[in-house]
Short mmCIF file of C-alpha atoms and ligand atoms in Angstrom, two decimals:
data_model
loop_
_atom_site.label_atom_id
_atom_site.label_comp_id
_atom_site.label_asym_id
_atom_site.label_seq_id
_atom_site.Cartn_x
_atom_site.Cartn_y
_atom_site.Cartn_z
CA MET A 743 -24.34 12.93 -7.29
CA ARG A 744 -21.15 10.84 -7.51
CA ALA A 745 -18.34 12.12 -5.20
CA THR A 746 -15.13 10.84 -3.95
CA VAL A 747 -14.27 8.95 -0.18
CA TYR A 748 -11.61 10.86 1.24
CA LYS A 749 -11.48 10.00 4.90
CA SER A 750 -13.37 7.24 6.94
CA THR A 751 -14.09 7.40 10.46
CA GLY A 752 -16.26 4.64 10.37
CA SER A 753 -19.43 6.63 11.12
CA TRP A 754 -18.94 9.28 9.11
CA TYR A 755 -17.18 10.05 5.48
CA VAL A 756 -15.51 12.75 4.19
CA VAL A 757 -16.49 13.14 0.31
CA LYS A 758 -15.43 15.21 -2.60
CA VAL A 759 -17.32 16.27 -5.81
CA SER A 760 -15.22 17.22 -8.46
CA ASP A 761 -16.13 18.02 -12.22
CA GLY A 762 -11.94 18.34 -12.82
CA ALA A 763 -12.55 22.36 -13.53
CA LYS A 764 -12.61 23.88 -10.04
CA PRO A 765 -11.71 23.01 -6.54
CA PRO A 766 -13.80 20.26 -5.68
CA ASP A 767 -16.56 20.35 -2.90
CA THR A 768 -16.17 19.13 0.36
CA TYR A 769 -19.11 17.24 2.32
CA LYS A 770 -19.15 15.22 5.70
CA ALA A 771 -21.47 12.22 5.08
CA ARG A 772 -23.48 9.65 6.78
CA MET A 773 -24.62 6.11 5.16
CA LEU A 774 -27.77 5.10 5.66
CA GLY A 775 -28.77 0.92 5.66
CA LYS A 776 -26.42 -1.60 5.56
CA PHE A 777 -24.30 -2.56 2.15
CA LYS A 778 -22.90 -5.80 2.19
CA ILE A 779 -19.94 -5.66 -0.70
CA ASP A 780 -18.34 -8.68 -3.25
CA GLY A 781 -20.20 -11.10 -0.05
CA LEU A 782 -16.98 -9.96 2.21
CA THR A 783 -17.88 -9.03 6.00
CA SER A 784 -16.76 -5.82 6.53
CA THR A 785 -16.20 -3.20 9.69
CA ASN A 786 -16.39 -0.62 7.30
CA PRO A 787 -18.44 -1.09 4.18
CA ILE A 788 -17.03 2.11 2.72
CA ALA A 789 -13.19 2.97 2.36
CA VAL A 790 -10.97 5.91 1.72
CA GLY A 791 -11.11 5.94 -2.26
CA ASP A 792 -14.51 4.88 -3.03
CA GLU A 793 -16.61 6.17 -5.88
CA VAL A 794 -19.45 6.86 -4.05
CA GLU A 795 -23.45 8.19 -5.30
CA ILE A 796 -24.55 10.81 -2.43
CA GLU A 797 -27.78 12.49 -1.75
CA MET A 798 -28.56 16.14 -0.61
CA GLU A 799 -31.61 16.53 1.89
CA ASN A 800 -31.13 19.53 2.31
CA GLU A 801 -28.17 22.64 2.61
CA LEU A 802 -26.85 21.15 5.76
CA GLU A 803 -24.16 18.87 5.74
CA SER A 804 -26.26 16.58 8.16
CA GLY A 805 -28.11 16.10 5.41
CA VAL A 806 -25.84 14.17 3.05
CA THR A 807 -25.94 10.78 2.88
CA ILE A 808 -24.00 7.95 0.65
CA THR A 809 -26.64 5.56 -0.88
CA LYS A 810 -24.41 3.70 -3.18
CA ILE A 811 -21.06 2.37 -3.94
CA TYR A 812 -19.72 1.94 -7.15
CA ASP A 813 -17.91 -1.28 -8.23
CA ARG A 814 -13.80 -1.40 -6.89
CA LYS A 815 -11.17 -1.71 -9.28
CA ASN A 816 -9.37 -3.05 -6.04
CA TYR A 817 -9.47 -2.80 -2.47
CA ILE A 818 -6.91 -3.52 0.25
CA THR A 819 -8.16 -5.30 3.64
CA ARG A 820 -6.71 -6.03 6.80
CA THR A 821 -7.99 -8.42 9.47
CA SER A 822 -9.70 -7.01 12.19
CA PRO A 823 -7.48 -7.10 15.74
CA ALA A 824 -10.89 -8.25 17.34
CA ASN A 825 -11.79 -10.62 15.23
CA LYS A 826 -9.65 -12.84 12.68
CA HIS A 827 -12.59 -13.32 10.20
CA GLN A 828 -13.80 -10.45 9.52
CA HIS A 829 -11.98 -7.81 7.38
CA HIS A 830 -11.19 -4.20 7.51
CA ILE A 831 -11.06 -2.75 4.23
CA ILE A 832 -8.27 0.24 4.09
CA ALA A 833 -8.27 1.76 0.96
CA SER A 834 -9.70 1.18 -2.60
CA ASN A 835 -9.16 2.12 -5.97
CA ILE A 836 -5.30 2.38 -6.11
CA ASP A 837 -3.04 2.77 -9.24
CA GLN A 838 0.42 1.84 -7.53
CA SER A 839 1.73 1.51 -3.92
CA LEU A 840 5.05 3.52 -2.88
CA LEU A 841 6.83 1.09 -0.02
CA PHE A 842 8.92 3.37 1.64
CA ALA A 843 12.26 1.77 3.53
CA THR A 844 15.94 2.61 4.67
CA ILE A 845 19.19 0.73 4.18
CA LYS A 846 20.43 2.58 7.31
CA ASP A 847 18.80 4.69 10.21
CA PRO A 848 16.61 2.68 10.10
CA LYS A 849 17.28 -0.76 8.50
CA THR A 850 14.33 -2.25 7.06
CA SER A 851 14.52 -6.09 6.51
CA GLN A 852 13.71 -7.81 3.18
CA GLY A 853 11.21 -9.67 5.16
CA PHE A 854 9.13 -7.00 5.40
CA ILE A 855 9.81 -5.48 2.12
CA ASP A 856 8.96 -9.24 0.41
CA ARG A 857 5.56 -9.78 2.80
CA PHE A 858 4.35 -6.16 1.32
CA LEU A 859 4.72 -7.45 -2.39
CA ILE A 860 3.36 -10.44 -1.29
CA SER A 861 -0.17 -8.56 -0.22
CA SER A 862 0.12 -5.80 -3.06
CA GLU A 863 0.21 -8.87 -5.21
CA SER A 864 -2.46 -10.95 -3.50
CA PHE A 865 -4.40 -7.30 -4.16
CA HIS A 866 -2.89 -6.82 -7.94
CA ILE A 867 -1.71 -3.65 -6.99
CA PRO A 868 1.63 -2.53 -8.58
CA THR A 869 4.61 -1.90 -6.40
CA ILE A 870 6.91 1.10 -6.13
CA ILE A 871 10.04 0.29 -3.58
CA VAL A 872 11.91 3.76 -2.41
CA PHE A 873 15.18 3.66 -0.46
CA ASN A 874 15.33 7.09 1.16
CA LYS A 875 17.97 8.44 2.94
CA ALA A 876 20.35 7.75 0.12
CA ASP A 877 22.65 10.81 2.04
CA LEU A 878 23.48 8.08 4.90
CA TYR A 879 24.58 5.63 2.63
CA LYS A 880 28.41 4.60 2.43
CA LYS A 881 29.95 2.18 0.09
CA LYS A 882 28.73 -0.90 2.10
CA GLU A 883 24.91 0.62 2.23
CA GLU A 884 25.60 1.38 -1.34
CA GLU A 885 26.33 -1.94 -2.41
CA LYS A 886 23.64 -3.58 -0.46
CA PHE A 887 21.61 -0.91 -2.44
CA GLU A 888 22.42 -1.72 -5.94
CA GLN A 889 21.97 -6.05 -5.02
CA LEU A 890 18.12 -5.33 -4.06
CA LYS A 891 17.38 -2.80 -7.20
CA THR A 892 18.52 -5.40 -9.04
CA MET A 893 17.23 -8.63 -7.49
CA TYR A 894 13.69 -6.21 -7.30
CA GLU A 895 13.91 -4.73 -10.80
CA GLY A 896 14.77 -8.50 -12.31
CA ILE A 897 11.04 -9.56 -11.41
CA GLY A 898 9.54 -6.02 -11.98
CA TYR A 899 9.40 -3.74 -9.34
CA THR A 900 10.20 -0.30 -9.55
CA VAL A 901 13.24 0.60 -7.15
CA LYS A 902 14.34 3.93 -6.76
CA LYS A 903 16.54 5.65 -4.08
CA ILE A 904 15.65 9.16 -2.56
CA SER A 905 17.07 11.51 0.02
CA VAL A 906 14.59 13.73 1.42
CA THR A 907 17.08 15.71 2.84
CA THR A 908 19.11 16.82 -0.04
CA ASN A 909 16.44 16.24 -2.72
CA GLU A 910 18.27 13.78 -4.68
CA GLY A 911 15.67 11.42 -6.37
CA VAL A 912 12.72 13.43 -5.39
CA ASP A 913 11.61 15.14 -8.49
CA GLU A 914 12.19 12.43 -10.20
CA LEU A 915 9.82 10.08 -7.93
CA LYS A 916 7.41 13.00 -7.94
CA THR A 917 6.64 12.67 -11.83
CA LEU A 918 6.04 8.62 -10.97
CA LEU A 919 2.97 9.96 -8.47
CA LYS A 920 1.63 12.13 -11.60
CA ASP A 921 -2.21 11.50 -12.31
CA LYS A 922 -1.92 8.52 -10.04
CA VAL A 923 -3.45 7.48 -6.95
CA THR A 924 -0.73 6.29 -4.95
CA LEU A 925 -0.61 4.17 -1.46
CA LEU A 926 2.11 5.07 0.73
CA SER A 927 3.64 2.59 3.44
CA GLY A 928 6.44 1.66 4.80
CA HIS A 929 7.61 0.88 8.47
CA SER A 930 7.90 4.80 10.87
CA GLY A 931 11.13 6.37 11.02
CA VAL A 932 11.33 6.08 7.39
CA GLY A 933 10.98 9.24 6.16
CA LYS A 934 7.36 9.01 4.44
CA SER A 935 6.22 12.52 6.64
CA SER A 936 9.30 14.05 5.85
CA PHE A 937 8.99 13.55 2.32
CA LEU A 938 5.08 14.56 1.94
CA ASN A 939 6.23 17.68 3.58
CA LYS A 940 8.84 18.39 1.23
CA ILE A 941 7.17 17.85 -2.25
CA PHE A 942 3.93 18.85 -0.96
CA PRO A 943 4.29 21.95 1.64
CA GLU A 944 0.63 22.48 1.39
CA MET A 945 -0.40 19.53 2.80
CA GLN A 946 2.27 20.22 5.69
CA LEU A 947 -0.96 22.50 6.70
CA LYS A 948 -3.54 19.96 6.03
CA THR A 949 -1.60 17.12 8.71
CA GLN A 950 -1.41 20.00 11.38
CA ASP A 951 -5.07 20.48 10.95
CA VAL A 952 -5.89 17.12 11.31
CA SER A 953 -3.61 16.49 14.09
CA GLY A 954 -5.50 19.06 15.83
CA TRP A 955 -8.31 18.27 14.98
CA SER A 956 -8.31 15.04 16.79
CA GLY A 957 -6.12 15.96 19.42
CA LYS A 958 -3.97 13.93 18.89
CA GLY A 959 -1.05 13.33 16.21
CA MET A 960 -2.06 12.31 13.02
CA HIS A 961 -0.02 9.02 13.03
CA THR A 962 -2.01 8.03 16.02
CA THR A 963 -4.74 7.35 14.08
CA THR A 964 -5.15 3.82 12.32
CA PHE A 965 -8.16 5.77 9.35
CA ALA A 966 -6.95 5.71 5.93
CA GLU A 967 -6.75 9.06 4.23
CA MET A 968 -7.11 10.65 1.17
CA TYR A 969 -4.72 13.64 -0.12
CA ASP A 970 -4.84 15.36 -3.46
CA LEU A 971 -1.88 16.51 -4.48
CA PRO A 972 -1.60 20.16 -4.59
CA ALA A 973 -1.29 22.38 -7.93
CA GLY A 974 2.05 22.75 -9.22
CA GLN A 975 4.21 25.35 -10.55
CA ALA A 976 1.94 28.52 -12.34
CA GLY A 977 -0.97 26.88 -10.85
CA VAL A 978 -1.03 24.01 -13.48
CA PRO A 979 -2.60 21.29 -11.63
CA PHE A 980 -0.35 18.00 -10.57
CA GLY A 981 -3.26 15.55 -10.60
CA GLY A 982 -2.77 12.45 -8.34
CA LYS A 983 -3.93 11.21 -5.10
CA ILE A 984 -2.04 9.70 -2.16
CA ILE A 985 -3.10 7.55 0.10
CA ASP A 986 -1.76 7.89 3.65
CA THR A 987 -2.65 4.39 5.89
CA PRO A 988 -0.99 4.86 9.27
CA GLY A 989 -1.65 1.24 10.09
CA ILE A 990 -0.39 -0.23 7.34
CA ARG A 991 2.28 -1.89 8.63
CA GLU A 992 -0.11 -4.29 9.61
CA LEU A 993 -1.04 -5.59 6.32
CA GLY A 994 -0.37 -9.04 6.57
CA LEU A 995 -0.54 -12.21 4.64
CA VAL A 996 -4.52 -11.91 4.78
CA ASP A 997 -6.25 -15.65 3.10
CA ILE A 998 -2.58 -16.72 1.61
CA PRO A 999 -2.76 -20.46 2.20
CA LYS A 1000 0.62 -21.82 2.17
CA GLN A 1001 -0.15 -24.26 -1.41
CA GLU A 1002 -0.79 -20.61 -2.59
CA LEU A 1003 2.31 -18.53 -1.33
CA SER A 1004 4.35 -19.18 -4.68
CA HIS A 1005 1.46 -17.53 -6.51
CA TYR A 1006 2.84 -13.58 -5.22
CA PHE A 1007 6.36 -14.05 -5.78
CA PRO A 1008 6.30 -13.11 -9.41
CA GLU A 1009 9.58 -14.75 -9.81
CA MET A 1010 8.23 -18.32 -8.53
CA ARG A 1011 4.72 -17.84 -10.57
CA ALA A 1012 6.56 -17.60 -14.25
CA VAL A 1013 8.22 -21.34 -13.21
CA LEU A 1014 6.06 -23.26 -10.83
CA ASN A 1015 4.11 -25.24 -13.97
CA ASN A 1016 7.63 -26.79 -14.89
CA CYS A 1017 7.46 -28.55 -11.10
CA GLN A 1018 6.18 -32.14 -11.42
CA PHE A 1019 3.91 -31.72 -9.09
CA ASN A 1020 0.95 -29.60 -9.23
CA ASN A 1021 1.01 -29.07 -5.46
CA CYS A 1022 4.41 -28.33 -5.15
CA MET A 1023 5.02 -26.10 -2.24
CA HIS A 1024 8.97 -26.04 -3.61
CA THR A 1025 10.53 -27.79 -0.35
CA GLU A 1026 11.33 -31.05 -0.26
CA GLU A 1027 9.75 -32.27 -3.50
CA PRO A 1028 11.62 -33.63 -6.23
CA ASN A 1029 12.36 -31.96 -9.57
CA CYS A 1030 10.78 -28.64 -8.77
CA ALA A 1031 11.37 -25.79 -11.01
CA VAL A 1032 11.68 -23.30 -8.64
CA LYS A 1033 14.33 -25.09 -6.33
CA ASP A 1034 16.09 -25.68 -9.75
CA ALA A 1035 15.82 -21.85 -10.53
CA VAL A 1036 17.36 -21.26 -7.30
CA ASN A 1037 20.24 -23.43 -7.79
CA LYS A 1038 20.74 -21.68 -11.11
CA ASN A 1039 20.52 -18.18 -9.77
CA THR A 1040 17.37 -16.89 -11.98
CA ILE A 1041 15.51 -17.05 -8.67
CA ALA A 1042 17.67 -15.10 -5.85
CA ALA A 1043 18.94 -17.03 -2.87
CA ASP A 1044 17.49 -14.61 -0.38
CA ARG A 1045 13.63 -14.21 -2.25
CA TYR A 1046 13.60 -18.18 -1.98
CA ILE A 1047 14.60 -17.87 2.13
CA SER A 1048 12.23 -15.37 2.43
CA TYR A 1049 9.43 -17.64 0.70
CA ARG A 1050 10.56 -20.62 2.94
CA ASN A 1051 10.77 -18.16 6.66
CA ILE A 1052 6.80 -16.85 5.26
CA LEU A 1053 5.77 -20.31 4.37
CA ASP A 1054 6.45 -21.52 8.24
CA SER A 1055 4.68 -18.47 9.22
CA ILE A 1056 1.56 -19.19 8.05
CA ASP A 1057 -0.73 -20.81 10.34
CA GLU A 1058 -2.68 -23.32 8.10
CA LYS A 1059 -5.26 -23.50 11.29
CA LYS A 1060 -7.45 -20.40 9.63
CA TYR A 1061 -8.10 -22.16 6.58
P1 GDP B 2039 8.07 8.63 8.89
O1 GDP B 2039 7.54 7.70 10.40
O2 GDP B 2039 8.26 7.45 7.89
O3 GDP B 2039 7.01 9.21 8.62
O4 GDP B 2039 9.49 9.24 9.28
P2 GDP B 2039 9.75 10.96 9.44
O5 GDP B 2039 9.37 11.63 7.90
O6 GDP B 2039 9.01 11.23 10.27
O7 GDP B 2039 11.18 10.92 9.43
C1 GDP B 2039 12.12 10.11 10.60
C2 GDP B 2039 13.12 10.66 10.77
O8 GDP B 2039 14.07 10.64 9.43
C3 GDP B 2039 13.16 12.34 10.46
O9 GDP B 2039 14.00 12.56 11.89
C4 GDP B 2039 13.41 12.85 9.80
O10 GDP B 2039 13.97 14.23 9.90
C5 GDP B 2039 14.40 12.12 9.08
N1 GDP B 2039 14.68 11.44 7.57
C6 GDP B 2039 14.05 11.64 6.49
N2 GDP B 2039 14.18 11.57 5.22
C7 GDP B 2039 15.71 11.59 5.86
C8 GDP B 2039 16.74 12.05 4.71
O11 GDP B 2039 16.78 11.37 3.45
N3 GDP B 2039 17.78 11.63 5.20
C9 GDP B 2039 18.04 11.51 6.67
N4 GDP B 2039 19.75 11.32 6.87
N5 GDP B 2039 16.70 11.70 7.06
C10 GDP B 2039 16.00 11.83 7.00
ZN1 ZN B 2040 8.24 -26.86 -6.52
#
């Protein structure tokens, strides 16, 4: 039977079997033997979002085993804290990521946003950037939002402003989640839990269940978990899933050598073939198309500053 992985603890998995017509059947499954996937050394071969094949030996939950993992559309990884050369696959088969940010209380730095976007680019996942707490914005914050919106939309990202407190923009954002698998991320304190609880009240119960089960708050776990977005008005299925990844803040710059960094800035990628040197790092080299674009303002100076900061922070010794 084909199933989807909703939760992984490293030793067992929550999987659901769905035929689309009725509520899915949920099982607790184990994995037998070893899988090697995509040639990656991974500490957890099965990730949330994976499509798997399960076999049931008997009617007992303990008899459900995962026997095969279907090819992944994409996946996101994190370097294992214990071993930099080992990757921890956080989640797979993601349609888009939703980056929660705030301009006030707390302020999300542009550096944080840019690092996240680079990771998303490297995993080929489109990103929606949402600035929450719009109810707190005064003139200064509104101007900052407009500036960021112009900058990020100009390079292809979707940017929205919402307030979970007043509901501003919430319905519009909800429509962007329909029928998609969305990875939710952002610093703590930006309103992610409030957002989930507001638009999907049934989820609140679920969240509390999980907390009760683990004996700890939901956000103390680093395991990703996927949630079905509940049915909407009149019981019409809403469609779509959200993956919550409490550990995502460490979504670092996995495996990006200095030389390749500019490829993950879409606006730099678009011009770098015009640099005089094909190994141009867009710093001190002459006839650099990226620096030209910055001087002409077709690439935002703030993005170039981020690029230089991130470039400096990459430890080449890893490669
Ligand atoms: P998380 O860590 O990202 O899950 O953030 P929480 O959902 O726990 O929210 C952090 C704090 O921000 C809480 O005190 C929320 O009540 C508050 N908050 C969330 N959304 C809004 C909003 O739109 N406006 C304001 N003013 N506060 C908000
Ligand atoms: Zn260059």
